[in-house]
mmCIF file of C-alpha atoms in Angstrom:
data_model
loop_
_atom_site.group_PDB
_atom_site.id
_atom_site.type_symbol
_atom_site.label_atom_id
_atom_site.label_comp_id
_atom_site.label_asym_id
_atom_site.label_seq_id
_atom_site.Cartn_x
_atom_site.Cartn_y
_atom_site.Cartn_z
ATOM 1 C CA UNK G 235 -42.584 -39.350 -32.279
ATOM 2 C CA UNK G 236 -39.394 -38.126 -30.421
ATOM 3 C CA UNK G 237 -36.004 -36.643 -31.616
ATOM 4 C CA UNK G 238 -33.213 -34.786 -30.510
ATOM 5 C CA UNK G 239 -32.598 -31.452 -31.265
ATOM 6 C CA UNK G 240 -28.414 -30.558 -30.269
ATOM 7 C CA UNK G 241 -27.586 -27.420 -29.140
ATOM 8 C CA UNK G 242 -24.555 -26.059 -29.942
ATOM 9 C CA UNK G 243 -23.519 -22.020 -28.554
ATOM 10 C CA UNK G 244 -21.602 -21.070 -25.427
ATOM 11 C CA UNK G 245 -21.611 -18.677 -22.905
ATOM 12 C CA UNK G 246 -19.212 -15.278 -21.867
ATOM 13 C CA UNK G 247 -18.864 -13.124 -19.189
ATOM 14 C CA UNK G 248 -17.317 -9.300 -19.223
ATOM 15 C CA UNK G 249 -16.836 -6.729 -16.578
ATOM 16 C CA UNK G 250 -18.216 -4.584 -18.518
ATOM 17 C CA UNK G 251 -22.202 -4.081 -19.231
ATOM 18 C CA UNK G 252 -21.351 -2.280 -22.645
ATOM 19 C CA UNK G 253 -19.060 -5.222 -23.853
ATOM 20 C CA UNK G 254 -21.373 -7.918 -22.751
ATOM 21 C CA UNK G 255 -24.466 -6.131 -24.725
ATOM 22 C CA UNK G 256 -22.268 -5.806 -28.284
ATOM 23 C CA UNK G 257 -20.789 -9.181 -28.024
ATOM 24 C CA UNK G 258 -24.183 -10.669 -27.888
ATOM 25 C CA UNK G 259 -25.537 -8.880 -30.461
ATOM 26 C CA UNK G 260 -21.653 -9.418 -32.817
ATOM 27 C CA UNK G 261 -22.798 -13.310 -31.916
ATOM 28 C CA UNK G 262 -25.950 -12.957 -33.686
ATOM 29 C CA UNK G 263 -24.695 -11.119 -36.491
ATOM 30 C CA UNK G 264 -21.942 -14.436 -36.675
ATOM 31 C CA UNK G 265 -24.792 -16.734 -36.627
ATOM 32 C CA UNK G 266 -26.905 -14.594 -39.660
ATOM 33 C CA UNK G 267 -24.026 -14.300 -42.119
ATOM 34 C CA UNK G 268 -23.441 -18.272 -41.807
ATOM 35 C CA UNK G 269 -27.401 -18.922 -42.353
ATOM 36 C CA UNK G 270 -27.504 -16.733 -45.050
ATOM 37 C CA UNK G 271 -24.080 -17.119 -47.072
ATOM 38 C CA UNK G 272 -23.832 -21.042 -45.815
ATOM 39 C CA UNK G 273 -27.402 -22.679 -45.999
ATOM 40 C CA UNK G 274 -28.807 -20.328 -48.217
ATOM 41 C CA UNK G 275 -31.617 -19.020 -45.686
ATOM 42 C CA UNK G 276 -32.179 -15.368 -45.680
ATOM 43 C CA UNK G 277 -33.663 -14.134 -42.175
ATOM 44 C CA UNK G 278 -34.971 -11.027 -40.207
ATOM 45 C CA UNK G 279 -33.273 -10.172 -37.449
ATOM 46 C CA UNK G 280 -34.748 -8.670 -34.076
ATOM 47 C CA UNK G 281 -35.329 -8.272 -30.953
ATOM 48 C CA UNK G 282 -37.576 -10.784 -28.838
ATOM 49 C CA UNK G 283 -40.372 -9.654 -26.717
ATOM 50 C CA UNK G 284 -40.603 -8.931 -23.153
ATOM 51 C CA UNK G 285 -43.167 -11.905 -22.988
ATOM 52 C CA UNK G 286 -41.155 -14.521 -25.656
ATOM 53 C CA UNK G 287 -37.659 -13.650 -25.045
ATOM 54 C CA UNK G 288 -35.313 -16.028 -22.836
ATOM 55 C CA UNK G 289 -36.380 -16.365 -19.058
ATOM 56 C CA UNK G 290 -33.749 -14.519 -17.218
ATOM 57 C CA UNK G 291 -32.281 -12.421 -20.133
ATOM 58 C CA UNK G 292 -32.561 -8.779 -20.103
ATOM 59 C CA UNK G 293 -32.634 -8.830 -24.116
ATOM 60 C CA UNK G 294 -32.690 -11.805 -26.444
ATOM 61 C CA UNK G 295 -31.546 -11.617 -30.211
ATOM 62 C CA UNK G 296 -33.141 -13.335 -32.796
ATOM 63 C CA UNK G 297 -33.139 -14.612 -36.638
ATOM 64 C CA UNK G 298 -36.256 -16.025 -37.830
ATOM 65 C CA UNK G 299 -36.813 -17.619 -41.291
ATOM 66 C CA UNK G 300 -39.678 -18.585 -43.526
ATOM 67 C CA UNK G 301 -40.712 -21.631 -44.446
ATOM 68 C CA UNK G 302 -41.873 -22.626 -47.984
ATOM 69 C CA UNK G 303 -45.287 -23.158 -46.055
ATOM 70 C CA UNK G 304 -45.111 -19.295 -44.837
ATOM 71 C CA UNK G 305 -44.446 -20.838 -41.341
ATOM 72 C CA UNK G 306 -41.658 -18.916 -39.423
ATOM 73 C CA UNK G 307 -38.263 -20.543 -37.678
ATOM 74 C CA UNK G 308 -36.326 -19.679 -35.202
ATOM 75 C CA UNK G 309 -32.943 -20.003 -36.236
ATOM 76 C CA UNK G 310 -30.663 -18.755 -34.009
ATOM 77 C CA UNK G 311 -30.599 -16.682 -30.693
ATOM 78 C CA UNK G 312 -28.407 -14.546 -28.287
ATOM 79 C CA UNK G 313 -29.070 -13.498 -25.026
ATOM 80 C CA UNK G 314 -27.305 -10.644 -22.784
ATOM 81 C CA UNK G 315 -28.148 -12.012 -19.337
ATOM 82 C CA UNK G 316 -26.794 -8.956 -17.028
ATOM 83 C CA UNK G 317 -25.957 -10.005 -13.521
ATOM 84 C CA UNK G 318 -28.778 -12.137 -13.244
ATOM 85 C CA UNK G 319 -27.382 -15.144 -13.643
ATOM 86 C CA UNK G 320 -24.441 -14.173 -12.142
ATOM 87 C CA UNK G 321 -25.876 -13.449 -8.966
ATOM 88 C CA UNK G 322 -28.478 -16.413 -8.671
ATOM 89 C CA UNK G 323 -25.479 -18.997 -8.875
ATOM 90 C CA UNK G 324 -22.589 -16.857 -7.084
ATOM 91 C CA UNK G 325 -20.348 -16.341 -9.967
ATOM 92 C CA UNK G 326 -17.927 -14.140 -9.290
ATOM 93 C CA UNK G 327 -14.221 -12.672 -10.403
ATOM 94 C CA UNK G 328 -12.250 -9.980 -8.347
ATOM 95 C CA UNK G 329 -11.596 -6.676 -9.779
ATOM 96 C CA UNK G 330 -7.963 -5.074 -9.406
ATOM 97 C CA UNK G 331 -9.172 -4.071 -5.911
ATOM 98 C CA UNK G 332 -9.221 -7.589 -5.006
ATOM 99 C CA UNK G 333 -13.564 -7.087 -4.487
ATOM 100 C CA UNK G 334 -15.602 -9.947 -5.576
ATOM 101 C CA UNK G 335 -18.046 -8.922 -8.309
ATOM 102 C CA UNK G 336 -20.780 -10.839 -10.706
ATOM 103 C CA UNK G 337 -20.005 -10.102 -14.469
ATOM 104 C CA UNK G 338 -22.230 -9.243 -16.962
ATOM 105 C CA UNK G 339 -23.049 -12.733 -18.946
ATOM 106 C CA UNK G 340 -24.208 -13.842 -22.526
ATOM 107 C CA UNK G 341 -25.501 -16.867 -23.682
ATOM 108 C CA UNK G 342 -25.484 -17.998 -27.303
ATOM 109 C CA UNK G 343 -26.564 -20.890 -29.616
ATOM 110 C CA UNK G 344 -27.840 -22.363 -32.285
ATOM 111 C CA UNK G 345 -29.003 -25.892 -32.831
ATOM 112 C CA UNK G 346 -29.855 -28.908 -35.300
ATOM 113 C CA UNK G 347 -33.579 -27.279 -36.302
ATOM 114 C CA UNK G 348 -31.326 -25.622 -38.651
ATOM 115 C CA UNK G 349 -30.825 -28.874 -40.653
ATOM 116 C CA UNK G 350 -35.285 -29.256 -40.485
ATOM 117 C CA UNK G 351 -35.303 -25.653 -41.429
ATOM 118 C CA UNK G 352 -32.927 -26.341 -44.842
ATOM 119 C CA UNK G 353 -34.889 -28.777 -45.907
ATOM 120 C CA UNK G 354 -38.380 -26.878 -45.341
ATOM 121 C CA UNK G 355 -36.951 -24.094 -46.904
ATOM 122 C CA UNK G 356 -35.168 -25.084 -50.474
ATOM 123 C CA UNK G 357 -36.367 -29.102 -50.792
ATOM 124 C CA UNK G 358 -38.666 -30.156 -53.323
ATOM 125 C CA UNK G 359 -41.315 -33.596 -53.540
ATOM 126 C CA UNK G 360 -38.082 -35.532 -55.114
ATOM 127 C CA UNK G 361 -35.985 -34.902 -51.904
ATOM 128 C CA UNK G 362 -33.566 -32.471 -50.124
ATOM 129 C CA UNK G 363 -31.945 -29.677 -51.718
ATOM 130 C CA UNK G 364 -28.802 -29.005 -50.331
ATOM 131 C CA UNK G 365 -26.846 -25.559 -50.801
ATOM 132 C CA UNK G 366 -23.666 -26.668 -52.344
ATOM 133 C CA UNK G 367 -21.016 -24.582 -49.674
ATOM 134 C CA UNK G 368 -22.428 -27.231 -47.191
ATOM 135 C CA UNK G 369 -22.923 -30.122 -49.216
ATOM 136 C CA UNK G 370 -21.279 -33.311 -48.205
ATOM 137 C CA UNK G 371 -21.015 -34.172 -51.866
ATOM 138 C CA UNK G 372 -21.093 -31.307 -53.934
ATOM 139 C CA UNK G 373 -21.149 -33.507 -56.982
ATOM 140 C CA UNK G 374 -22.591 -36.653 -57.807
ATOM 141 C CA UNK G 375 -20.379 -39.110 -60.903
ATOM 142 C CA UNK G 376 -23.013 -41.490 -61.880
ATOM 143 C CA UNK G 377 -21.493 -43.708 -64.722
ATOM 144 C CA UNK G 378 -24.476 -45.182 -67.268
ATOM 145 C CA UNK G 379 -24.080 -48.738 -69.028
ATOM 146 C CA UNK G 380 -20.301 -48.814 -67.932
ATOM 147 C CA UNK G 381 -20.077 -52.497 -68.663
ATOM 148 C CA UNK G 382 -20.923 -51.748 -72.572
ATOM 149 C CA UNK G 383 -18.280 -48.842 -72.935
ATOM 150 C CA UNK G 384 -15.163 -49.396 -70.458
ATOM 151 C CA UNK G 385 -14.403 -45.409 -71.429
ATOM 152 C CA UNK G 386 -17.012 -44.637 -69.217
ATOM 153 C CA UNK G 387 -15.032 -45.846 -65.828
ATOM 154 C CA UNK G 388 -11.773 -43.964 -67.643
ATOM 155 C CA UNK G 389 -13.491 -40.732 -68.035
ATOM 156 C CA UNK G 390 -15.236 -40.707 -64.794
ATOM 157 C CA UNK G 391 -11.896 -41.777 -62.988
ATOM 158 C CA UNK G 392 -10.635 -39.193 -65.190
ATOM 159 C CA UNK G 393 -13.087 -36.388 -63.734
ATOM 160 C CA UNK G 394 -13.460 -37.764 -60.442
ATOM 161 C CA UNK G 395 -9.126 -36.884 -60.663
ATOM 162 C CA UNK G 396 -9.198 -33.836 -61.551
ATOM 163 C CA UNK G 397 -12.002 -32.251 -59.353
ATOM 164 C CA UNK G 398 -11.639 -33.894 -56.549
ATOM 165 C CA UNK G 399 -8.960 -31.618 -55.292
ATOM 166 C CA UNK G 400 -11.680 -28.526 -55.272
ATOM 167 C CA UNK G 401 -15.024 -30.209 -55.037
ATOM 168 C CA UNK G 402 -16.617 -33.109 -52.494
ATOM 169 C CA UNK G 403 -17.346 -35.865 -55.097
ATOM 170 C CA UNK G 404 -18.823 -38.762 -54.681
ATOM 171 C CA UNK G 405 -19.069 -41.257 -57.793
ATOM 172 C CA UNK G 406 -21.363 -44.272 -58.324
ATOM 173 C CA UNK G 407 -20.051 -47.471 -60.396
ATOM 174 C CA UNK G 408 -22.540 -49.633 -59.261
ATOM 175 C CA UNK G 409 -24.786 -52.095 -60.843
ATOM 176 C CA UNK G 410 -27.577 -50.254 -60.223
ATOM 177 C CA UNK G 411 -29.797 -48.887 -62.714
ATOM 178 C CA UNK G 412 -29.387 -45.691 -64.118
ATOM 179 C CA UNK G 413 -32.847 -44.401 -63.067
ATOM 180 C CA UNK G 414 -31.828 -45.875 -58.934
ATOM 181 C CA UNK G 415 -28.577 -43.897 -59.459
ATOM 182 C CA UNK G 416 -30.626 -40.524 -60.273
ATOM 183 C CA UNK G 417 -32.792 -40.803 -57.475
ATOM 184 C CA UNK G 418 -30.612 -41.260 -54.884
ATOM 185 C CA UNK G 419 -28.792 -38.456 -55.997
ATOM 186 C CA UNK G 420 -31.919 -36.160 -55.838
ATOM 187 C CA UNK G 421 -33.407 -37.466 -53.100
ATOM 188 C CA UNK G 422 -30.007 -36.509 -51.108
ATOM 189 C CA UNK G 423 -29.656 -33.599 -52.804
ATOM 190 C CA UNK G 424 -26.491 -33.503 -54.099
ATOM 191 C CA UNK G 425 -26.382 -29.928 -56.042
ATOM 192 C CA UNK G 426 -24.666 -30.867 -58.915
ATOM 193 C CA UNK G 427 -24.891 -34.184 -61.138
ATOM 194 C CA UNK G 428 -22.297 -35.002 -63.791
ATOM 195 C CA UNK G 429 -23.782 -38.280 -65.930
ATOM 196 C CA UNK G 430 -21.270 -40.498 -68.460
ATOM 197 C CA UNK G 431 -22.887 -42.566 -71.064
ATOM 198 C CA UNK G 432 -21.627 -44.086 -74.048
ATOM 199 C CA UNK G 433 -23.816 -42.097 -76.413
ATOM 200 C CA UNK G 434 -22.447 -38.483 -74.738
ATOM 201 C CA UNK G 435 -19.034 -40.015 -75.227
ATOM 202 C CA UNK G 436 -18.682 -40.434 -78.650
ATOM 203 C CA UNK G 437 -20.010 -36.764 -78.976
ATOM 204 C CA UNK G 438 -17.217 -36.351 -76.144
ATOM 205 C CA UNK G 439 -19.233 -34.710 -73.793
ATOM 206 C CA UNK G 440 -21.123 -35.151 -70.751
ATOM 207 C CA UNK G 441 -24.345 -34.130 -69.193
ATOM 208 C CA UNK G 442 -24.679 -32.028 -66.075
ATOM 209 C CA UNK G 443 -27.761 -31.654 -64.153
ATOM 210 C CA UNK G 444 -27.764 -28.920 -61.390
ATOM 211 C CA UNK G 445 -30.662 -30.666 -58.347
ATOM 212 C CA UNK G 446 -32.319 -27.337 -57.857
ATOM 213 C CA UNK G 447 -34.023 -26.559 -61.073
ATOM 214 C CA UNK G 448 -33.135 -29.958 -63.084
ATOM 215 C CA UNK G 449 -31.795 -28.318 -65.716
ATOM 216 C CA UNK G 450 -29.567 -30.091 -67.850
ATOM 217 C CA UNK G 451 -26.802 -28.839 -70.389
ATOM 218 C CA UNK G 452 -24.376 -31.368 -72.220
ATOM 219 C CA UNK G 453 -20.445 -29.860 -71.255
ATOM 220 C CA UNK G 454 -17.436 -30.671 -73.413
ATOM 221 C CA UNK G 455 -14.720 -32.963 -71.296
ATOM 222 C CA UNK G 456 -12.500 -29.925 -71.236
ATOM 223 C CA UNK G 457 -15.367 -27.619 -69.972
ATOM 224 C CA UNK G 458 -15.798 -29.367 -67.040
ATOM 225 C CA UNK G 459 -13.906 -28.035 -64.148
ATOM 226 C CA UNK G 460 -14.806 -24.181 -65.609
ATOM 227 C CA UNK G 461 -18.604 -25.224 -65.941
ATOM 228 C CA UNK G 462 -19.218 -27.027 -62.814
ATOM 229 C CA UNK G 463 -17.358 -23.989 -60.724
ATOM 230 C CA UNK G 464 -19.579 -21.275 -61.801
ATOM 231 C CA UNK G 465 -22.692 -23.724 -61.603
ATOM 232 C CA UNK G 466 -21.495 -24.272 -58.435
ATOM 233 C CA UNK G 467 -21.717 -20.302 -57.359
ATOM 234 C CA UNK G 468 -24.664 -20.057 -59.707
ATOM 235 C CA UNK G 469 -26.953 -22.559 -57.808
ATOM 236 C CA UNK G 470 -25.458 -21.227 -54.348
ATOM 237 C CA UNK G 471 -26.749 -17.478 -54.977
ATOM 238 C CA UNK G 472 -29.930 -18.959 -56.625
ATOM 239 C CA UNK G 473 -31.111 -20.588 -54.162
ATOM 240 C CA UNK G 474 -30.516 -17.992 -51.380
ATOM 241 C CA UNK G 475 -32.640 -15.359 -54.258
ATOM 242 C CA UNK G 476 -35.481 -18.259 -54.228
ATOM 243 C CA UNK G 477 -35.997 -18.075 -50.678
ATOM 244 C CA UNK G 478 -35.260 -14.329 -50.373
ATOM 245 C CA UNK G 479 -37.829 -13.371 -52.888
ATOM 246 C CA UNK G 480 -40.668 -15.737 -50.882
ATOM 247 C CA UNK G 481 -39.906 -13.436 -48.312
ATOM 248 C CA UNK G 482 -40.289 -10.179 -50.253
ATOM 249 C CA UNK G 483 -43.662 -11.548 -51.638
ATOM 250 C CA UNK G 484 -44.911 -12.637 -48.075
ATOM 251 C CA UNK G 485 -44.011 -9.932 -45.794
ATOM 252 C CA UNK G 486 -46.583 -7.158 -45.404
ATOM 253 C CA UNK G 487 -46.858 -4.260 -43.649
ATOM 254 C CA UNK G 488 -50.482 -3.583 -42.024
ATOM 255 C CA UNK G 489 -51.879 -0.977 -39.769
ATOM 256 C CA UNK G 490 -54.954 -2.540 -37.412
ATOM 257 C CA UNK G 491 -56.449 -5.899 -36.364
ATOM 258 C CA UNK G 492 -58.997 -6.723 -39.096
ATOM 259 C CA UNK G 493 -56.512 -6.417 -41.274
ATOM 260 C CA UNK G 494 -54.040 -7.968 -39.402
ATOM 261 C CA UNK G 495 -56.756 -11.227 -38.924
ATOM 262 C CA UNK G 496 -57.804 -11.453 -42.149
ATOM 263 C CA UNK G 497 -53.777 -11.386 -43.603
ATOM 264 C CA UNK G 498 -52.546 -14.036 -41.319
ATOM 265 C CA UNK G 499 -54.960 -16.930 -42.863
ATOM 266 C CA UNK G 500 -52.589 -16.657 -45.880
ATOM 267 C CA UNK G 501 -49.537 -18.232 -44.612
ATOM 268 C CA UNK G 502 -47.520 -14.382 -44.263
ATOM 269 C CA UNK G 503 -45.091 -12.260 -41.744
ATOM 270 C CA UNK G 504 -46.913 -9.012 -40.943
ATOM 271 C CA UNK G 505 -45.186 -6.246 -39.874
ATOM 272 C CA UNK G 506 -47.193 -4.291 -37.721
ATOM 273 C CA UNK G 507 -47.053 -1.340 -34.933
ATOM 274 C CA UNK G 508 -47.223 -2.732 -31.567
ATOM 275 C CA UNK G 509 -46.542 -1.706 -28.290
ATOM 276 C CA UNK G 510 -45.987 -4.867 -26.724
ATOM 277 C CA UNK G 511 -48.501 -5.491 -24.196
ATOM 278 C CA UNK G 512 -48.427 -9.231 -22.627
ATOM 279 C CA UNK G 513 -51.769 -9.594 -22.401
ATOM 280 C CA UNK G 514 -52.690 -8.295 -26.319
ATOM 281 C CA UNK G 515 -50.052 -10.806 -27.306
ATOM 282 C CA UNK G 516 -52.131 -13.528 -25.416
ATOM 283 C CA UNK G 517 -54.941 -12.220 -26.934
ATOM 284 C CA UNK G 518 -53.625 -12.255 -30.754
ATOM 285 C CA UNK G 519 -52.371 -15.793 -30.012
ATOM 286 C CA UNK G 520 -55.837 -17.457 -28.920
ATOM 287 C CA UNK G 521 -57.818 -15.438 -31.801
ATOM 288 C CA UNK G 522 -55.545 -16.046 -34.637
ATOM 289 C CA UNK G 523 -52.459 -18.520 -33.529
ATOM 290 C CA UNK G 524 -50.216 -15.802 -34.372
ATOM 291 C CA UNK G 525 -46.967 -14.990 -32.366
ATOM 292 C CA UNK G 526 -44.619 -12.293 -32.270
ATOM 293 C CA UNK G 527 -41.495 -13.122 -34.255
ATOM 294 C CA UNK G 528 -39.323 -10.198 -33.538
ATOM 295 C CA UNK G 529 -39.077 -6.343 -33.278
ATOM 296 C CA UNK G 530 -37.691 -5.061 -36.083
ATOM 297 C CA UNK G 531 -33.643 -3.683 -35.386
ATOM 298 C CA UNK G 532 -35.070 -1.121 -38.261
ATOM 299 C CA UNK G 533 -38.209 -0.519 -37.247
ATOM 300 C CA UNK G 534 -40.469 1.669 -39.852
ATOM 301 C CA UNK G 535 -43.621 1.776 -37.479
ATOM 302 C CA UNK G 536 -42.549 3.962 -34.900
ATOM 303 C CA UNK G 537 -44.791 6.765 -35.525
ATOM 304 C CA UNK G 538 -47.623 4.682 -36.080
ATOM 305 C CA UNK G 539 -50.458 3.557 -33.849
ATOM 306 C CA UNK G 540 -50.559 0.130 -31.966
ATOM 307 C CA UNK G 541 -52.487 -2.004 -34.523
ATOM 308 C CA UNK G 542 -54.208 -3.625 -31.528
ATOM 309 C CA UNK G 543 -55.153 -0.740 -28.463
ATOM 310 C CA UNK G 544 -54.751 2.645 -31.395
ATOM 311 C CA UNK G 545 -52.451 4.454 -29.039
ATOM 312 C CA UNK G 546 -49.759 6.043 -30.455
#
């Protein structure tokens, strides 16, 4: 199979080494608040290895996420460059002297594997879940039996109305069947599911279904708007929790290789003291098809032992 995975990032370059080290690392700082407050994604961020960070780069920032599967992704990355590419391809500015001199670059991005990673991380066997900041409808109007009760097409015209001007709706009136409506609204994971039936009407309510947990609650008409806007915070934060506790669960600390082998069959992240040797990472990666994710921007096994050689 083939695809195509977009970039999209950019590049800088600064006069000053200092500058050109903080901005990269400000640009990955950008790029974890969106993953985390927009798609719901918690992730660790780090530092790359000498042996898996960009070629060319003196430093490359990283966030990496986890899978439901325990499988890590790498979700976003910044690179301060120094002169080096500066000098291979003769960029240049001149200082207030009138000298030519190669800035100090970055180089910054993030790509579609963030879409792949959103659905590996919060979708379920009925279909995608999607967060409901980024949803491209936030709420799904399906209307049930319309052609027995025409107050169903009044009330969802009704709703549709009045929170349309806050929320991305999308509403079906189609001849479909009821169950067909449901499932394409799970499958495309549309977070939150308002459903008007005759028999709800005459009770003059409605039935919302939120497409993480399927839970369902019957809302009075003029509950709506005040219901669906804390659901819609409510499923937001949940599902970020979800994923953040899957990484609480799965992320051990250990101390040398056996353990480190025998953890690793178990789908974790193992935080371990390293001192980053090339070859030992070439080593872990043909014994156990392990790779290093990141070193840790708080790192709590500096006094420790290398888990692999035992030198401090």
């Amino acid at each position: 199979s083939s695809g195509i995975n977009a970039e999209y990032g950019g590049h800088t370059s600064h006069s000053s080494e200092i500058e050109a080290s903080n901005f990269a690392f400000k640009i990955i700082k950008i790029y974890k608040k969106f993953v985390e407050e927009f798609l719901a994604m918690p992730v660790i961020l780090g530092l790359k290895t000498e042996k898996e960070k960009f070629a060319g780069a003196v430093k490359t920032f990283t966030i990496e996420a986890m899978m439901k599967d325990g499988k890590a992704l790498q979700s976003g990355t910044s690179h301060y460059l120094g002169k080096n590419f500066s000098k291979a391809f003769d960029v240049f500015y001149k200082d207030k002297n009138n000298n030519k001199v190669n800035p100090f670059q970055t180089s910054w991005g993030v790509s579609t594997r963030l879409i792949g990673g959103l659905i590996m991380t919060h979708g379920d066997n009925r279909g995608i879940i999607i967060p409901p900041k980024i949803a491209p409808f936030q709420i799904d109007i399906i209307e049930i039996l319309p052609e027995k009760e025409p107050k169903v097409k009044e009330i969802s015209s009704n709703l549709f109305f009045e929170l349309s001007d806050s929320f991305r709706i999308r509403k079906d009136s189609s001849s479909k069947s009821f169950g067909k409506k449901i499932s394409q609204s799970e499958i495309e994971g549309t977070p939150i599911r308002i459903e008007i039936g005759p028999k709800d009407l005459k009770e003059n309510v409605v039935t919302i279904v939120r497409r993480d947990t399927l839970q369902k609650k019957k809302v009075f008409l003029n509950n709506v708007f005040s219901f669906v806007t804390k659901l819609f915070n409510d499923i937001q934060k949940s599902l970020f929790e979800k994923a953040k506790k899957r990484i609480k669960e799965k992320l051990i600390e250990i101390e040398n290789y056996d353990e480190f082998k025998e953890e690793i069959k178990n789908g974790v992240f193992l935080i371990a003291p390293f001192l980053g040797n090339e070859k030992d990472e070439e080593k872990i990666k043909k014994e156990t098809g392990a790779t290093s994710r990141c070193i840790l921007m708080e790192n709590s096994t500096k006094e420790k032992k290398c888990f692999i050689t035992g030198k401090p």
